[in-house]
C-alpha positions as semicolon CSV with decimal commas, in nm:
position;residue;x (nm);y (nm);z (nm)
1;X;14,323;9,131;10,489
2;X;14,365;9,057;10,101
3;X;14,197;8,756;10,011
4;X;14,409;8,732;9,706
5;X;14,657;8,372;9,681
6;X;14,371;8,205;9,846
7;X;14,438;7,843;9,899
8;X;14,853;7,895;9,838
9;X;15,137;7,709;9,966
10;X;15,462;7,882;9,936
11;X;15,766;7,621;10,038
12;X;16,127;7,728;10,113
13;X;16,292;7,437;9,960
14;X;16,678;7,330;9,936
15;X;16,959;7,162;10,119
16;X;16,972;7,208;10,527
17;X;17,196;7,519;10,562
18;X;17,091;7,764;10,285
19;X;16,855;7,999;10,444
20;X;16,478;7,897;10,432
21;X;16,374;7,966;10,772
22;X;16,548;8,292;10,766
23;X;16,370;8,370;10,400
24;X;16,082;8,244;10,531
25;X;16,028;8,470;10,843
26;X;16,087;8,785;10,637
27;X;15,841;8,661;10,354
28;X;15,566;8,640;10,624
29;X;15,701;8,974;10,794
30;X;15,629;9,146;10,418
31;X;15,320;8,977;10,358
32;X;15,157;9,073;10,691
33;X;15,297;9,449;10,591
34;X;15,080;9,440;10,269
35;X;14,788;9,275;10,445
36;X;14,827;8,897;10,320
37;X;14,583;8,699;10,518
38;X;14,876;8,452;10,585
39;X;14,956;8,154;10,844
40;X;15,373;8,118;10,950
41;X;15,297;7,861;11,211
42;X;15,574;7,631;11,078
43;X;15,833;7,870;11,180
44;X;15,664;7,878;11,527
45;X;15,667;7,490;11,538
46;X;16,016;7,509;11,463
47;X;16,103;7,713;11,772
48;X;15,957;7,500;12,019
49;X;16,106;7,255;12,225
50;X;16,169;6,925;12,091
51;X;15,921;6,777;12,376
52;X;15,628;7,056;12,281
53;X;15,744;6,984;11,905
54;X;15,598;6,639;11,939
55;X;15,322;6,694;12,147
56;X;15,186;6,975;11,884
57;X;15,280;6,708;11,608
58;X;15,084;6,436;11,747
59;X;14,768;6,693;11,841
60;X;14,716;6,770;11,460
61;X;14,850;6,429;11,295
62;X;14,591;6,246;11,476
63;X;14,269;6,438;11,394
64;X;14,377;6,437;11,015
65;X;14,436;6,012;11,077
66;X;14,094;5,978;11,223
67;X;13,924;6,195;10,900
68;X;14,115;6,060;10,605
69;X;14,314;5,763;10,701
70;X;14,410;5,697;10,319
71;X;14,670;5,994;10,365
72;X;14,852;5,722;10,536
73;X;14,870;5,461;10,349
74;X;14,907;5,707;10,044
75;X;15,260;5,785;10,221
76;X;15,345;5,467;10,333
77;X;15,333;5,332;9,952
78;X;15,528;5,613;9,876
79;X;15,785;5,532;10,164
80;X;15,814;5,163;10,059
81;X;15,901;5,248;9,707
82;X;16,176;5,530;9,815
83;X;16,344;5,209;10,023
84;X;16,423;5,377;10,322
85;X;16,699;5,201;10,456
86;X;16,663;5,128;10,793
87;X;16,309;5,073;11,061
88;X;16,413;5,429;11,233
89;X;16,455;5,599;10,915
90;X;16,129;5,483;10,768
91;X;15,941;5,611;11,066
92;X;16,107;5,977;11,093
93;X;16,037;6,018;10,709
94;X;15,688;5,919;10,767
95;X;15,591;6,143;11,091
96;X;15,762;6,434;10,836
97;X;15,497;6,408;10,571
98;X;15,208;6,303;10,795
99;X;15,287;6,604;11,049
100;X;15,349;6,882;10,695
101;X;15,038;6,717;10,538
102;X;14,843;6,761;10,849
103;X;14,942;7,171;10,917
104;X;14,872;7,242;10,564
105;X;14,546;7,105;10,600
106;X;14,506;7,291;10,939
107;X;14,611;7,615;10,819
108;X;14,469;7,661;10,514
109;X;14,148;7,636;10,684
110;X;14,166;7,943;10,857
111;X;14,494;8,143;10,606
112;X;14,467;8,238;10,255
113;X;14,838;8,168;10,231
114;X;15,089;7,913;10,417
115;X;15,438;7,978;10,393
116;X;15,640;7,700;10,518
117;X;16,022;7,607;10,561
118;X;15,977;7,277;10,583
119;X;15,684;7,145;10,310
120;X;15,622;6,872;10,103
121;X;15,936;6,905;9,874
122;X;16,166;6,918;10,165
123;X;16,001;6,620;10,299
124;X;16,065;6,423;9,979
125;X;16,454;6,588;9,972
126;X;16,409;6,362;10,333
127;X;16,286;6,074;10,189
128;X;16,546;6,049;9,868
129;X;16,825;6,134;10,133
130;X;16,744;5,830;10,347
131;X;16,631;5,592;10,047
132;X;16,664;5,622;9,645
133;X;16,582;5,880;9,364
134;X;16,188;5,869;9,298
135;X;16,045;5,862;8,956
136;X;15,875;6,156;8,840
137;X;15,513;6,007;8,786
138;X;15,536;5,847;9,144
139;X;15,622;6,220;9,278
140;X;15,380;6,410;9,105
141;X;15,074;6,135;9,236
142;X;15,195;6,195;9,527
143;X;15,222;6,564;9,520
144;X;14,898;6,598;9,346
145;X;14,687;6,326;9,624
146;X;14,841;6,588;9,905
147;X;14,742;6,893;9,806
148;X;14,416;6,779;9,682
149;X;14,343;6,641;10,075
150;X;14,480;6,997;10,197
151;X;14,254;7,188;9,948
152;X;14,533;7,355;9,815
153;X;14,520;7,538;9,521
154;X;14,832;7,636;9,443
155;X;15,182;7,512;9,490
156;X;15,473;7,804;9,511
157;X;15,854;7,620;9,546
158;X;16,106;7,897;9,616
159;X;16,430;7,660;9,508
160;X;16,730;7,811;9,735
161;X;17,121;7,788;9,610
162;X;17,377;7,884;9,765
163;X;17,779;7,839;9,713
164;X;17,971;7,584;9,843
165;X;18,193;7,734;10,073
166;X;17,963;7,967;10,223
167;X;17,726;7,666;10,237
168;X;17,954;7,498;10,459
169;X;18,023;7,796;10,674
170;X;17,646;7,853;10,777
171;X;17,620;7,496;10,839
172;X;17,895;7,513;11,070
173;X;17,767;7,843;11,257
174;X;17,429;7,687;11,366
175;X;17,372;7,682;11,733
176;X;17,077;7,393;11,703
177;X;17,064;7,260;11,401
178;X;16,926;6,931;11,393
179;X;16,938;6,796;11,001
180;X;17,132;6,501;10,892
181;X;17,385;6,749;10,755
182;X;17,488;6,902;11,075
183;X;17,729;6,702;11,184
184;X;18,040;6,786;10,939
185;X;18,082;6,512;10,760
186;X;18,190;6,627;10,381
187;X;18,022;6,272;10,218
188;X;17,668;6,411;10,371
189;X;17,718;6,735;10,250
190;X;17,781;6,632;9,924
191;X;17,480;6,404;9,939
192;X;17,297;6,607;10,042
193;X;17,353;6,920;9,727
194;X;17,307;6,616;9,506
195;X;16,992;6,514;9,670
196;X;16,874;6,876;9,629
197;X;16,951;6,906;9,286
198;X;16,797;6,576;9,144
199;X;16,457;6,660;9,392
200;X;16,484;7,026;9,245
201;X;16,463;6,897;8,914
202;X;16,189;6,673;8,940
203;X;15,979;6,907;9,102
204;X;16,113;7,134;8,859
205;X;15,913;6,946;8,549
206;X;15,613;6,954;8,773
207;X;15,522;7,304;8,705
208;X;15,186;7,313;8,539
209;X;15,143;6,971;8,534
210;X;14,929;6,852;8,836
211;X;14,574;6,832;8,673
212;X;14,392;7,166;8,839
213;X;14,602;7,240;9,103
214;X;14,873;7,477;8,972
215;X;15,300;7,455;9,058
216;X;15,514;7,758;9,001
217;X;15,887;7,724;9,055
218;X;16,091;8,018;9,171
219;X;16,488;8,021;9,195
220;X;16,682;8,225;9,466
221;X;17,052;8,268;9,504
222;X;17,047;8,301;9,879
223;X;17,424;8,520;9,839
224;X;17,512;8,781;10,059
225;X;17,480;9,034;9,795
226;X;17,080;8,862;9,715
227;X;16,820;9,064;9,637
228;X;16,573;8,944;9,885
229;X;16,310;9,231;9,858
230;X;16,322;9,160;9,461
231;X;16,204;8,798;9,574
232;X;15,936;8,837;9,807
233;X;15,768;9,132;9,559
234;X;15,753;8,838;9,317
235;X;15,625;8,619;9,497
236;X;15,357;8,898;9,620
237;X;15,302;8,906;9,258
238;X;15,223;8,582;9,214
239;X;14,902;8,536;9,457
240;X;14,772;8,873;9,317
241;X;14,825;8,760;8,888
């Protein structure tokens, strides 16, 4: 295996709907093709059950509690300011960024690489959805106190579009989906491109700016006609420059 893009985290990142898990299980297949020392056990998480989901959840969370409880109340401030609306809400955006936190940690002890598609940009699309826009300084503290506790060097965000109406029509055609979007209703939708966009930017102004730890940003038009090839050779490019 390569060790080049040791210490990387490349995140899938956009609206429910437009393709990450998909992208991200070809990214991995290429990697492992051109010997990438790389961990995909996100996309295996999201396969399981939603009973062996949790129990795999809790088994890593807890560990990562025991050995650096100030994770949690690092994302609990965070939380708090956000003003998640409701109890319920509060709780499922919390258990997101404890359980991504804790599997980046995990994995990049034994992968050079972690591609997820779900990370720590989705989680915060998850948070703004279910509170308020964040400011930027609060986001990149917070971005730059969770890769620092996961030993990551590097920070890859592949930002996903996609257009409306075909948007809506993979939306519609999932069998399980489980997001907040899934369930038709146009004023989510909407809420939930506009809750991409203003997260996109932010993280967008990021790049370069977290002390030692480095942020690219790469955009994707997730089309039919997309080039996807053309976008995983970047990003190939990326842990070997």
């Amino acid at each position: 295996m390569n060790d080049f893009g040791s210490g990387t985290v490349i995140e899938f990142f956009g609206a429910p709907g437009v393709g990450k898990s998909y992208l991200a299980k070809g990214l991995s297949s290429y990697f492992k093709a051109n010997s990438v020392n790389v961990s995909d056990q996100s996309l295996a998480v999201g396969q399981m059950s939603r009973l062996h989901r949790l129990v795999y959840k809790n088994r890593i969370i807890i560990p990562m509690l025991v050995l650096k409880p100030r994770i949690l109340w690092i994302l609990l401030a965070f939380a708090f300011k956000a003003g998640v609306k409701t109890p319920a809400a509060f709780m499922r955006v919390l258990v997101n960024w404890l359980y991504i936190v804790a599997l980046m940690q995990r994995e990049l002890k034994h992968y050079g690489v972690v591609i997820l598609d779900q990370g720590i940009v989705q989680a915060l699309w998850s948070t703004v959805f279910r509170g308020r826009n964040v400011e930027l300084n609060a986001t990149a503290a917070l971005i730059r106190s969770l890769l620092k506790a996961c030993s990551a060097k590097q920070l890859v965000v592949v930002h996903l579009s996609l257009d409306r109406e075909k948007h809506r029509v993979r939306l519609a055609s999932r069998l399980h989906g489980c997001s907040p979007l899934d369930d038709g209703d146009c004023e989510k939708f909407q809420r939930g491109l506009l809750t991409a966009k203003s997260v996109g930017d932010v993280v967008s102004k990021l790049e370069n700016g977290v002390e030692n730890q480095l942020i690219n940003n790469v955009y994707f038009e997730n089309d039919d006609n997309a080039n996807v090839s053309c976008l995983y050779g970047k990003l190939l490019n990326i842990l070997s420059s």
